[in-house]
mmCIF file of C-alpha atoms and ligand atoms in Angstrom:
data_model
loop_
_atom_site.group_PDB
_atom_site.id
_atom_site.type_symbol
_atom_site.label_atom_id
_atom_site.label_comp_id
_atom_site.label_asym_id
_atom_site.label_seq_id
_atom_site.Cartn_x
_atom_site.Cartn_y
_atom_site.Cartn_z
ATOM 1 C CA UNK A 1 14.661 -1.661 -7.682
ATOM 2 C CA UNK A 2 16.741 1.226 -8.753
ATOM 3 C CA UNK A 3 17.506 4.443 -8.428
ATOM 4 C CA UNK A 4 14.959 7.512 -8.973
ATOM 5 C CA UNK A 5 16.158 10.995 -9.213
ATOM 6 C CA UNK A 6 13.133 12.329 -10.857
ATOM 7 C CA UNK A 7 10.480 14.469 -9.295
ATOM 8 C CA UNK A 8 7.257 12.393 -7.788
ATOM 9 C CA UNK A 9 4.460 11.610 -9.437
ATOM 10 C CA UNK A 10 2.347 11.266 -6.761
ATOM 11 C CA UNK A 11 2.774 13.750 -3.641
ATOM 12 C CA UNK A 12 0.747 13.481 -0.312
ATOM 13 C CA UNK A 13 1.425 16.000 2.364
ATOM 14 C CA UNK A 14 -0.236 15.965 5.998
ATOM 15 C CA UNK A 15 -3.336 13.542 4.672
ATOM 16 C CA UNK A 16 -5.672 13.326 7.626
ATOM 17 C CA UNK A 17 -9.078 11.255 7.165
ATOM 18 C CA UNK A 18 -12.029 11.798 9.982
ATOM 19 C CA UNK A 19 -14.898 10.270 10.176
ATOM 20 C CA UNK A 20 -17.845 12.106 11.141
ATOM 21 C CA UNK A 21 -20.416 10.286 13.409
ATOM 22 C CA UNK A 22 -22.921 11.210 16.088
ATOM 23 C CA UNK A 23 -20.508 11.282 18.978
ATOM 24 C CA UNK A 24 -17.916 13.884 16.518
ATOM 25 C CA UNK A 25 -15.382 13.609 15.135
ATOM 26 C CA UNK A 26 -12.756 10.533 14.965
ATOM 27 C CA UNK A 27 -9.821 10.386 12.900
ATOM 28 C CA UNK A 28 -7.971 7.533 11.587
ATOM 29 C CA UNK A 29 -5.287 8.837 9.337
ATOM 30 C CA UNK A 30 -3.214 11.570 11.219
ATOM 31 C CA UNK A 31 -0.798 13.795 9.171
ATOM 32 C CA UNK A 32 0.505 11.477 6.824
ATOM 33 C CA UNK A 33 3.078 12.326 3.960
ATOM 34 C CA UNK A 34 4.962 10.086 1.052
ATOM 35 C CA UNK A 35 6.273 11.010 -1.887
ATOM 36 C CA UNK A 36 6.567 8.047 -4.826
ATOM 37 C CA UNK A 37 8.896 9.057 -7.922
ATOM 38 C CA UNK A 38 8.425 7.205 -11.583
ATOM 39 C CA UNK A 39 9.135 3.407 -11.842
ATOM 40 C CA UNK A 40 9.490 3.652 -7.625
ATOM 41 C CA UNK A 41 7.719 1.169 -5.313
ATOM 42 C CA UNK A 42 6.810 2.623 -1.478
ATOM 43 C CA UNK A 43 5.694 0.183 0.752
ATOM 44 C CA UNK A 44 3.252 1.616 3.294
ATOM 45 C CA UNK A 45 3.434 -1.450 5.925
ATOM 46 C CA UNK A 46 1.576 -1.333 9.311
ATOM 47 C CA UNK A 47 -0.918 -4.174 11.522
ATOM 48 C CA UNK A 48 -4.537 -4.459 10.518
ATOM 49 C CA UNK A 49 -6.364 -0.962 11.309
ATOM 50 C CA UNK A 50 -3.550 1.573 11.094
ATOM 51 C CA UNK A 51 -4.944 3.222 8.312
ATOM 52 C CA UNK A 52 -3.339 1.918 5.365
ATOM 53 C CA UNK A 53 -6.173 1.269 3.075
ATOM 54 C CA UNK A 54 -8.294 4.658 4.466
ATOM 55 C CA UNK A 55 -5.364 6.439 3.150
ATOM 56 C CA UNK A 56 -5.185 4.554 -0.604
ATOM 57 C CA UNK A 57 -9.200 5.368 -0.643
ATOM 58 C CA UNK A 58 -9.023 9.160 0.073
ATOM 59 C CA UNK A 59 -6.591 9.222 -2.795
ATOM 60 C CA UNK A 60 -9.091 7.807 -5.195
ATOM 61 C CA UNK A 61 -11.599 9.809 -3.942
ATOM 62 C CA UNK A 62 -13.535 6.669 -2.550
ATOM 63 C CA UNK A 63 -13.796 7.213 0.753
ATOM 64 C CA UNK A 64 -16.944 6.088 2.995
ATOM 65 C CA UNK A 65 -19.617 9.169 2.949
ATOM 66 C CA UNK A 66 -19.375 9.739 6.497
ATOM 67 C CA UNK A 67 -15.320 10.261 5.703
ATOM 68 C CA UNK A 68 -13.569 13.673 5.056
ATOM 69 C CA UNK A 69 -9.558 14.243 4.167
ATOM 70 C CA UNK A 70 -7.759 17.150 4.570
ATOM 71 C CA UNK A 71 -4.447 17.781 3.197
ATOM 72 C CA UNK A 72 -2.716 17.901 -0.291
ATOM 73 C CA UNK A 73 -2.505 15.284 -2.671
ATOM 74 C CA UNK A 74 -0.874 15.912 -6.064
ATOM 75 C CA UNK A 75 -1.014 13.543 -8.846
ATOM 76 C CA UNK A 76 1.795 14.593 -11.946
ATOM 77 C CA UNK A 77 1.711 17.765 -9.930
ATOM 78 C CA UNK A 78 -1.986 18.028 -9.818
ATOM 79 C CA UNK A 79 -4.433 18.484 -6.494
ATOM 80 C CA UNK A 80 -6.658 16.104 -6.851
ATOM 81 C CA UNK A 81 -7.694 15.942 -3.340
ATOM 82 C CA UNK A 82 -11.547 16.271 -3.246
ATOM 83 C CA UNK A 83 -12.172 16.241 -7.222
ATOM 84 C CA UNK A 84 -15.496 14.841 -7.429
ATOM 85 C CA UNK A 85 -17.750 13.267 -9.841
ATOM 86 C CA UNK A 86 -16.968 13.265 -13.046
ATOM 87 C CA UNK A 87 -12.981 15.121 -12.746
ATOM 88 C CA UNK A 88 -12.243 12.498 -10.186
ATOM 89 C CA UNK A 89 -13.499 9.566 -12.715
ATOM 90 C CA UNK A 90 -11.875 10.388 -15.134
ATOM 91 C CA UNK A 91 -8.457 10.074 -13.871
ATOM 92 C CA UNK A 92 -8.969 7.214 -11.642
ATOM 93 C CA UNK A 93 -7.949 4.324 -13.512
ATOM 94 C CA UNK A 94 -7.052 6.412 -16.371
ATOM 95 C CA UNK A 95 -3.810 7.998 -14.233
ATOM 96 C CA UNK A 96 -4.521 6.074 -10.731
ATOM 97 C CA UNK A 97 -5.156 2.979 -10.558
ATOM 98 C CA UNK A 98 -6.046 0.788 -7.429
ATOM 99 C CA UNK A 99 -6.244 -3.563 -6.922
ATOM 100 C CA UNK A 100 -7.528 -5.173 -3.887
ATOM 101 C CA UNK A 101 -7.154 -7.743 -1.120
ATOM 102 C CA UNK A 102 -9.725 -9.944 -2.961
ATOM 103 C CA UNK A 103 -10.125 -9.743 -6.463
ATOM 104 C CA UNK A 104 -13.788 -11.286 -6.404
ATOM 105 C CA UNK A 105 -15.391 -8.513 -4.631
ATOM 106 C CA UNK A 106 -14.195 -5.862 -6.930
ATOM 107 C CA UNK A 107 -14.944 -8.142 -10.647
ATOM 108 C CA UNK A 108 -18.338 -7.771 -11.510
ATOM 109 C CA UNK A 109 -19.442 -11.732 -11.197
ATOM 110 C CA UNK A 110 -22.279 -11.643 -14.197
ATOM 111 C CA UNK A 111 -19.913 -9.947 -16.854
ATOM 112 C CA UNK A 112 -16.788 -12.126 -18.462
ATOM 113 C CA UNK A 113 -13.158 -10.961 -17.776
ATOM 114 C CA UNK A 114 -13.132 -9.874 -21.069
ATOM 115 C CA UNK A 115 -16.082 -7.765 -20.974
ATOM 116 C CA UNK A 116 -14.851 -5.926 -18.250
ATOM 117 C CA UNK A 117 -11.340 -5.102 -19.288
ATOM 118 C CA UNK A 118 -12.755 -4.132 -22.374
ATOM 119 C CA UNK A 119 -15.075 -1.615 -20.295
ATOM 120 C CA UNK A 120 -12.318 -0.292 -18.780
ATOM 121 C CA UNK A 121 -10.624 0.385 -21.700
ATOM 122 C CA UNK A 122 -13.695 2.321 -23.553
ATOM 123 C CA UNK A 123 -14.665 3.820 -20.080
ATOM 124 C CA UNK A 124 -11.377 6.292 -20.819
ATOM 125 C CA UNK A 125 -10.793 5.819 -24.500
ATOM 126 C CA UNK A 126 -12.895 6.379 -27.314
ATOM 127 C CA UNK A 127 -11.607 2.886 -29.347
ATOM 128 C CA UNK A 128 -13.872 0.684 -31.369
ATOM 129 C CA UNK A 129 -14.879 -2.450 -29.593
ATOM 130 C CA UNK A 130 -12.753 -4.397 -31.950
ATOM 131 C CA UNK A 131 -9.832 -2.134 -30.793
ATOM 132 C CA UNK A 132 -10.313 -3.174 -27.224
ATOM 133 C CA UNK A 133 -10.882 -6.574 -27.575
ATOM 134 C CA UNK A 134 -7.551 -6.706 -28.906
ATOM 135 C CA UNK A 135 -5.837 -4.733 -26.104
ATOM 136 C CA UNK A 136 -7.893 -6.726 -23.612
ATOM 137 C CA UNK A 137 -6.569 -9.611 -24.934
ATOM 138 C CA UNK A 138 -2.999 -8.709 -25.080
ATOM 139 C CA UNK A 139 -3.395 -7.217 -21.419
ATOM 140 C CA UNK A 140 -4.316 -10.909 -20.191
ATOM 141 C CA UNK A 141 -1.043 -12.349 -22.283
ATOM 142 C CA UNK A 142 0.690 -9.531 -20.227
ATOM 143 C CA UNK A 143 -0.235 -10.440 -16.652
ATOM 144 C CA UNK A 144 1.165 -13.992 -17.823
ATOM 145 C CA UNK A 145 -2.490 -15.532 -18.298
ATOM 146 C CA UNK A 146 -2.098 -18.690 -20.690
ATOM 147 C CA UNK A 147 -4.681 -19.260 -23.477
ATOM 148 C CA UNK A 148 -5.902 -15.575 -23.379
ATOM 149 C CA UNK A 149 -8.492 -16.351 -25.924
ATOM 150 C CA UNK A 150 -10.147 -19.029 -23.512
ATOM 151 C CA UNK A 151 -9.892 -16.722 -20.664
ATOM 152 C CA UNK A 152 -11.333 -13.361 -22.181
ATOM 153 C CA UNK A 153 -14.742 -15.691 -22.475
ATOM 154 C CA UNK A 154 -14.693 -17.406 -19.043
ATOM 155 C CA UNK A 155 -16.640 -16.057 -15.690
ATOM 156 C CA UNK A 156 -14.804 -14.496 -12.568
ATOM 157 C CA UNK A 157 -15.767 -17.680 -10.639
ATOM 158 C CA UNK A 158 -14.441 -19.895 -12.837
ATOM 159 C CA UNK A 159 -10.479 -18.588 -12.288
ATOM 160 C CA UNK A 160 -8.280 -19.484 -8.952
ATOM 161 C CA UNK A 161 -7.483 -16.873 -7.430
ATOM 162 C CA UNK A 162 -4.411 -16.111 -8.539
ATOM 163 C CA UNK A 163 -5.281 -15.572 -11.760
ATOM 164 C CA UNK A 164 -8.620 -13.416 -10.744
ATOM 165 C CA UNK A 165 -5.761 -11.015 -9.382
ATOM 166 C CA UNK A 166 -3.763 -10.914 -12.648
ATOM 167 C CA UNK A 167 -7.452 -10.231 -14.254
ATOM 168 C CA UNK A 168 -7.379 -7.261 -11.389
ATOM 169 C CA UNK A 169 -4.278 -5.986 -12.334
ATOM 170 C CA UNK A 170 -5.023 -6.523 -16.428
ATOM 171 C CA UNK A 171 -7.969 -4.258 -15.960
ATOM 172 C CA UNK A 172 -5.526 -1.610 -13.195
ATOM 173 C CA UNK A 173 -3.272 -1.123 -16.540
ATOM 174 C CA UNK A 174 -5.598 -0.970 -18.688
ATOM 175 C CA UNK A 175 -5.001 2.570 -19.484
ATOM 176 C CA UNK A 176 -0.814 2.233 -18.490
ATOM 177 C CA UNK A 177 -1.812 4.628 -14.920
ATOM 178 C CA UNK A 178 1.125 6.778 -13.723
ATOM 179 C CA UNK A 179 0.408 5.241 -10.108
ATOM 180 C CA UNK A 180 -0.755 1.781 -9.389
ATOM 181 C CA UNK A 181 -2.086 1.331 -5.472
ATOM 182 C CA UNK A 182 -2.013 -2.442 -4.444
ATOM 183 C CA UNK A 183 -3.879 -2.806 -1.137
ATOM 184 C CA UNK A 184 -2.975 -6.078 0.413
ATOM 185 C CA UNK A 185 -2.740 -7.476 -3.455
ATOM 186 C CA UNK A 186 -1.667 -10.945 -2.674
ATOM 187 C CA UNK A 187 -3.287 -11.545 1.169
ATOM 188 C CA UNK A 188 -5.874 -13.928 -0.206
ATOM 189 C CA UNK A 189 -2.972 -16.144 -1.883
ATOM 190 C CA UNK A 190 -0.757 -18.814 -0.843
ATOM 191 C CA UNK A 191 2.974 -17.728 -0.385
ATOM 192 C CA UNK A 192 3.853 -19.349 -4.312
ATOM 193 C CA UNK A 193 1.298 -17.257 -6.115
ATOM 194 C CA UNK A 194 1.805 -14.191 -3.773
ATOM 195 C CA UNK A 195 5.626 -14.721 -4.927
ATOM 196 C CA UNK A 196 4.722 -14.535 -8.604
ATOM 197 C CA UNK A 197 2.132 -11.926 -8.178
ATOM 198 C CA UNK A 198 4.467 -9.883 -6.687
ATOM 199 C CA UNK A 199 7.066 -10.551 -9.633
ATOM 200 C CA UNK A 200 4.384 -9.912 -11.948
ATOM 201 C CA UNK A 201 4.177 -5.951 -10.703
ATOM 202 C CA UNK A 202 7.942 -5.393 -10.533
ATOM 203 C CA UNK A 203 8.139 -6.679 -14.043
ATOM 204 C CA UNK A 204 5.134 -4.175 -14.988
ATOM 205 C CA UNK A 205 6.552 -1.603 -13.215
ATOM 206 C CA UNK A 206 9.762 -1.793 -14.837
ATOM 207 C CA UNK A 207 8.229 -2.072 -18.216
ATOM 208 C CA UNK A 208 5.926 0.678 -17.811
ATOM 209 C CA UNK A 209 7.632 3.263 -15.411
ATOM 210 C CA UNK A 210 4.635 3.344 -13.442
ATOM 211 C CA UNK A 211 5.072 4.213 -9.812
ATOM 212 C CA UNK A 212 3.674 1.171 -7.313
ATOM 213 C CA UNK A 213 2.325 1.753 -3.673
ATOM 214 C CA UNK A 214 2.136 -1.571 -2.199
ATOM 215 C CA UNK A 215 0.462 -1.462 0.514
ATOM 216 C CA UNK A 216 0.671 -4.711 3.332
ATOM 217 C CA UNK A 217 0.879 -5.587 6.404
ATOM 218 C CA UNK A 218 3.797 -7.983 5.943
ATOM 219 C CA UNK A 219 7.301 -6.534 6.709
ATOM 220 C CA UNK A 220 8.599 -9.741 5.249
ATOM 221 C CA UNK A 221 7.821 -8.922 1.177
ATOM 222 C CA UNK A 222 9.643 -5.448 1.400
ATOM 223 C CA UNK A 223 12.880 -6.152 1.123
ATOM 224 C CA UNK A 224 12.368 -7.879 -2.155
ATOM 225 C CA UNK A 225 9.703 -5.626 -3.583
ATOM 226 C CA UNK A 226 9.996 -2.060 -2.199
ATOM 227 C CA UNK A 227 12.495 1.079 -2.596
ATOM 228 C CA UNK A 228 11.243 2.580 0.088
ATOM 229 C CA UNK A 229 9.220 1.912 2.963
ATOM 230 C CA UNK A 230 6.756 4.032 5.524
ATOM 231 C CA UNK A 231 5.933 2.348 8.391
ATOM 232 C CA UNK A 232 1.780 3.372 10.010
ATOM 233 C CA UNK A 233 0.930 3.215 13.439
ATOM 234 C CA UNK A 234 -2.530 3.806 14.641
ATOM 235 C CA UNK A 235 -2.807 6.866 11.552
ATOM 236 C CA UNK A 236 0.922 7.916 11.672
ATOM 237 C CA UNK A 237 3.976 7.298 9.911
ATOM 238 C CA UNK A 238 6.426 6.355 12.605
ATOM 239 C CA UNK A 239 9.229 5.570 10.216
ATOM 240 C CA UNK A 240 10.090 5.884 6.812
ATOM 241 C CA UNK A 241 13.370 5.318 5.298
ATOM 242 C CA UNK A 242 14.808 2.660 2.496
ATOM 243 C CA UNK A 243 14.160 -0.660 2.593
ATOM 244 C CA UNK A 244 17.405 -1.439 2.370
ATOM 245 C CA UNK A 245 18.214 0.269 6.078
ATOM 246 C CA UNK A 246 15.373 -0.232 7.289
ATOM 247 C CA UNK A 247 15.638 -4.003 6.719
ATOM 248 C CA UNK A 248 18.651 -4.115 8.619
ATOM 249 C CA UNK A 249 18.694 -1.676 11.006
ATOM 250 C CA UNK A 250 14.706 0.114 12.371
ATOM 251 C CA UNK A 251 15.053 2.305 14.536
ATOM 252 C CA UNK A 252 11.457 2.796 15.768
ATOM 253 C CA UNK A 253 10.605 0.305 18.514
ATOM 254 C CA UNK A 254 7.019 -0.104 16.352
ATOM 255 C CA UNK A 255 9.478 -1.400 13.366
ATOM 256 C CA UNK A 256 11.734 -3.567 15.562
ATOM 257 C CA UNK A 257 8.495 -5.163 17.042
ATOM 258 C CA UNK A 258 6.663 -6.090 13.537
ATOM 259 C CA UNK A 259 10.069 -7.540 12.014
ATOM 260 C CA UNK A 260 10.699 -9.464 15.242
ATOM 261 C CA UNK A 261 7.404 -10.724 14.566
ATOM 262 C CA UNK A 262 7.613 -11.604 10.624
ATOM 263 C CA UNK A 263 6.848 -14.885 9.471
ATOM 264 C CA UNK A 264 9.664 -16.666 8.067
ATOM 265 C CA UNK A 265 9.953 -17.805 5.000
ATOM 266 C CA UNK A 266 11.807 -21.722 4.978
ATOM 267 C CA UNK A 267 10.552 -25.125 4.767
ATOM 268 C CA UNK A 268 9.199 -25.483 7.902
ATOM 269 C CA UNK A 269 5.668 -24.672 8.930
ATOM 270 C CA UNK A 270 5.303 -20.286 8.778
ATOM 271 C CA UNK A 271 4.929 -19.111 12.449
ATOM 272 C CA UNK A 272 5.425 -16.134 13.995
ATOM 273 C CA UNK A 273 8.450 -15.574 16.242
ATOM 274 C CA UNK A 274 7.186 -13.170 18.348
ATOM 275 C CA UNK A 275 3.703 -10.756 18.683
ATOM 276 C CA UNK A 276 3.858 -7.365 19.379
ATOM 277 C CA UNK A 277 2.279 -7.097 23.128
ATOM 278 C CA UNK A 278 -0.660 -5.868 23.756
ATOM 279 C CA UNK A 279 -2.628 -4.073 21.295
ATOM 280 C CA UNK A 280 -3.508 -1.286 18.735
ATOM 281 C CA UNK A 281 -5.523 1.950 20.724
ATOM 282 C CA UNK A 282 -8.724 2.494 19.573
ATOM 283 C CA UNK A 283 -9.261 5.706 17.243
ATOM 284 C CA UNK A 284 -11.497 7.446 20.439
ATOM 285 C CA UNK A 285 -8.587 6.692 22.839
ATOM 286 C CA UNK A 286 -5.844 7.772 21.750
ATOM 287 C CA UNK A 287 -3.306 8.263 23.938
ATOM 288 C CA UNK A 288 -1.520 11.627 24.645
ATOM 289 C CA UNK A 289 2.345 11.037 23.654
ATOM 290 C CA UNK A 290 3.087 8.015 21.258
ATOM 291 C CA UNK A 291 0.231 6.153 20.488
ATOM 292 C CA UNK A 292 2.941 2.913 20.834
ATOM 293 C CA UNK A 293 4.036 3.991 24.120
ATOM 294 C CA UNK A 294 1.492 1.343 25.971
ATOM 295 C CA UNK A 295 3.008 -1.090 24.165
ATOM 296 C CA UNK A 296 6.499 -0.427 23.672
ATOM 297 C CA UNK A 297 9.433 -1.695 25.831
ATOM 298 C CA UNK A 298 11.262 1.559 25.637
ATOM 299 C CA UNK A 299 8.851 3.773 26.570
ATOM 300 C CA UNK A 300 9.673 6.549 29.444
ATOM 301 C CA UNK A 301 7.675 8.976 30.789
ATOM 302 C CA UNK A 302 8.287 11.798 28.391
ATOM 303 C CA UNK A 303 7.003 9.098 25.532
ATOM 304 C CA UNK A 304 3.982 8.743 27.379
ATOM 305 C CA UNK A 305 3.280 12.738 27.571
ATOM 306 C CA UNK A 306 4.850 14.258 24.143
ATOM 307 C CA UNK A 307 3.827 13.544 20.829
ATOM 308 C CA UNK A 308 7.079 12.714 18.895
ATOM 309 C CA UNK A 309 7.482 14.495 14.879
ATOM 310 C CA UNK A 310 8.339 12.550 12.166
ATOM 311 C CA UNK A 311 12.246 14.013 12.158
ATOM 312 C CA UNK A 312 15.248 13.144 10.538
ATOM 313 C CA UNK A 313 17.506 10.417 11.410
ATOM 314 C CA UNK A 314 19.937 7.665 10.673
ATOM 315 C CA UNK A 315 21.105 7.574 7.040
ATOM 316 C CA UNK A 316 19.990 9.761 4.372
ATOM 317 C CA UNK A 317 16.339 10.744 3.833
ATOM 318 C CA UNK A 318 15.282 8.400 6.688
ATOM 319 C CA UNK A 319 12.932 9.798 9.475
ATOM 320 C CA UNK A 320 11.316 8.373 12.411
ATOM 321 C CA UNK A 321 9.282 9.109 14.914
ATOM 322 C CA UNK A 322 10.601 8.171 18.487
ATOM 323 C CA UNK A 323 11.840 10.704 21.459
ATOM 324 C CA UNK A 324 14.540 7.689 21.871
ATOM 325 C CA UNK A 325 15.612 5.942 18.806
ATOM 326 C CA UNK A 326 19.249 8.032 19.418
ATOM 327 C CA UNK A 327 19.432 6.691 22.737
ATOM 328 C CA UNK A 328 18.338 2.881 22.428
ATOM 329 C CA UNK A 329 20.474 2.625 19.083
ATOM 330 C CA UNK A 330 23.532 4.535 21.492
ATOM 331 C CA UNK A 331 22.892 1.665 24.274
ATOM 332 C CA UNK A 332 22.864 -0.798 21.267
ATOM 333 C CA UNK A 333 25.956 -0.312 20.005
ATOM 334 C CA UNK A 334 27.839 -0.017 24.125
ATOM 335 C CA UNK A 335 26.493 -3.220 24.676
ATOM 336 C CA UNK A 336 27.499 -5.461 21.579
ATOM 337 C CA UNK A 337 31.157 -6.663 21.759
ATOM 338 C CA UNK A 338 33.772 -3.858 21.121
ATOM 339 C CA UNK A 339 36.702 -4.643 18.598
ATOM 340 C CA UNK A 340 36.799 -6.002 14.755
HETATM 341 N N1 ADP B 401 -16.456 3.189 7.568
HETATM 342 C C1 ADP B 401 -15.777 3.324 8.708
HETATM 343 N N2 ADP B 401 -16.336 3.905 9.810
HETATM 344 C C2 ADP B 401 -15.653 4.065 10.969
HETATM 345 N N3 ADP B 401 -14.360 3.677 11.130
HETATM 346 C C3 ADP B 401 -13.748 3.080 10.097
HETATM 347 C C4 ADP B 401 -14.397 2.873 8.826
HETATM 348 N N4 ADP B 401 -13.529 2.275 7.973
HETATM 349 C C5 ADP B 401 -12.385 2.107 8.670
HETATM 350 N N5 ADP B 401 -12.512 2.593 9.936
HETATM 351 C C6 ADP B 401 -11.471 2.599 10.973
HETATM 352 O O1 ADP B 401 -10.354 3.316 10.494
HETATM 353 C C7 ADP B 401 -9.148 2.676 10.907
HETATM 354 C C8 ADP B 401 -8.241 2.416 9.725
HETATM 355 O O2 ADP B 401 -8.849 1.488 8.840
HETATM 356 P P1 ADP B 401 -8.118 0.953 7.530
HETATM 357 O O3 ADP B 401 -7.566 2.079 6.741
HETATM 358 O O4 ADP B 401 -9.088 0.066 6.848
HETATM 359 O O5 ADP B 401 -6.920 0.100 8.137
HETATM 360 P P2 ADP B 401 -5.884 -0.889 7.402
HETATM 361 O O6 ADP B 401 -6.149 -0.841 5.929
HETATM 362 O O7 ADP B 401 -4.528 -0.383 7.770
HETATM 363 O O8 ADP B 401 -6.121 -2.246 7.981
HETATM 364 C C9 ADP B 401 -9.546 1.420 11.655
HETATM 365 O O9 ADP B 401 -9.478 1.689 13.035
HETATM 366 C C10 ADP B 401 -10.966 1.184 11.237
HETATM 367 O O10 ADP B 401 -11.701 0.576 12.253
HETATM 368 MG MG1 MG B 402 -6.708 -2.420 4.665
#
């Protein structure tokens, strides 16, 4: 982690993503907006269905057919939002690259992991196959695979897990992208390999100056492995801010809730301390005000009728999304003990 005072590589302003069906129209990602600068890592954290990975697929251009975004995304201060075909192919994976929750449904099972980081090295560079085979192989000595030579021959089924994900990532560099999206990247593992998965990308991000969105649902891996973190709830960001503060102090009740509830990390068995009560609205019933109003022990009757902006607040650059964070923080700080 460092600091970044360069301009973003990757810009997203007021992304929304609907899906079109018979009964209309519903939409799952509402308004979103992050910024990620060179060699930076954002964390975009939220529970299961918030809209996460929608969001990561509408900036690849690979949403569902029956999907549609609207906003602005600019890559190296590019739109790229709704390139198609052939534009959009060429600079995903070449400039934007994505890796997934489980590495076996995106490697192709009948082709070696050598064959297909070699393909995606010729599918955006015009290199003899020689050429390749040699980057290939020094990409798998790179994501820390031992005996590289062994490996470039072997099947997708025949690797653990783990190492299928270093294959992922292997093939996500290929072509040294300016962005690298990790959706969920180390779900599917057990919390050792997740640790040195997650060690692996900070090390390749510092190496390459690429700029990581790593995307989870898991408060707990932020601190370690994130600048800066935006918080989704049911489509929205509710809070964004660094992970530093954020970490230490949320301010939206959403945030509060889901680090209340993190698993710890320790030598006893991981639980959870606490759930969040009661449970995510559904994308046709959304509620008027906050969509975390039903569930949140703060909530007052203006939450439940006003839709609260993304604004300003706490330190520096940090924003949230509560008609009350001012106020609970303010009856915080009167009730803990007064004097040094
Ligand atoms: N193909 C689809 N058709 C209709 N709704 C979908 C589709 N894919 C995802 N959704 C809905 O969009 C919301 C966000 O999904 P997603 O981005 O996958 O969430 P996350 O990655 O945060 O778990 C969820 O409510 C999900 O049910
Ligand atoms: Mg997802």
């Amino acid at each position: 982690m460092s600091a970044h005072n360069e301009r973003p590589v990757l810009e997203v302003e007021d992304l929304s993503v609907a899906f079109h069906d018979r009964g209309g129209e519903l939409v799952a990602v509402r308004g979103v907006s992050f910024a990620v600068a060179p060699g930076e890592t954002l964390a975009l954290v939220g529970e299961s269905g918030c809209g996460k990975s929608l969001t990561a697929y509408a900036l690849l251009g690979l949403l569902p057919a029956n999907a549609r975004a609207r906003g602005r995304v600019r890559l190296e201060g590019r739109d790229i939002l709704g390139l198609e075909g052939e534009a959009m192919r060429r600079l995903r994976g070449a400039r934007i690259a994505m890796i997934f929750q489980e590495p076996m449904t995106a490697l192709n099972p009948v082709l070696t992991v050598g064959a297909q980081i070699v393909e995606a090295i010729r599918e955006h560079e015009a290199v003899s196959r020689a050429e390749a085979r040699a980057r290939a192989l020094a990409l798998l000595a790179r994501v820390r695979i031992p005996d590289p030579e062994r490996r470039f021959g072997e099947y997708p089924h025949r690797l653990s897990g783990g190492m299928r994900q270093r294959v992922m990532i292997a093939m996500a560099l290929a072509c040294t992208p300016a962005v690298l999206i990790a959706d969920e990247p180390t779900t599917a593992l057990d919390v050792t390999v997740q640790a040195e998965i997650l060690d692996l990308l900070d090390d390749l991000r510092c190496e390459t100056g690429m700029a990581v969105v790593l995307i989870t649902h898991d408060l707990g891996l932020v601190a370690e492995h994130a600048d800066r973190v935006s918080v989704m709830y049911a489509g929205r960001v509710v809070e964004t801010r660094s992970a530093e503060t954020l970490i230490a102090a949320p301010l939206h009740p959403y945030t509060r809730g889901l680090l209340a509830a993190r698993p710890r990390l320790g030598t006893g068995p991981r639980r959870r301390l606490a759930e969040i009560p009661g449970q995510v609205p559904l994308l046709g019933a959304m509620p008027p005000g906050c969509a975390f109003a039903p569930r949140c022990p703060f909530a007052a009757l203006p939450c439940r009728e006003t839709l609260p902006s993304l604004d300003a607040a706490g330190s520096a650059a940090g924003r949230v999304a509560c008609l009350r964070w001012n106020e609970i923080r303010a009856s915080e700080q009167s009730a803990a003990p007064l004097g040094a």
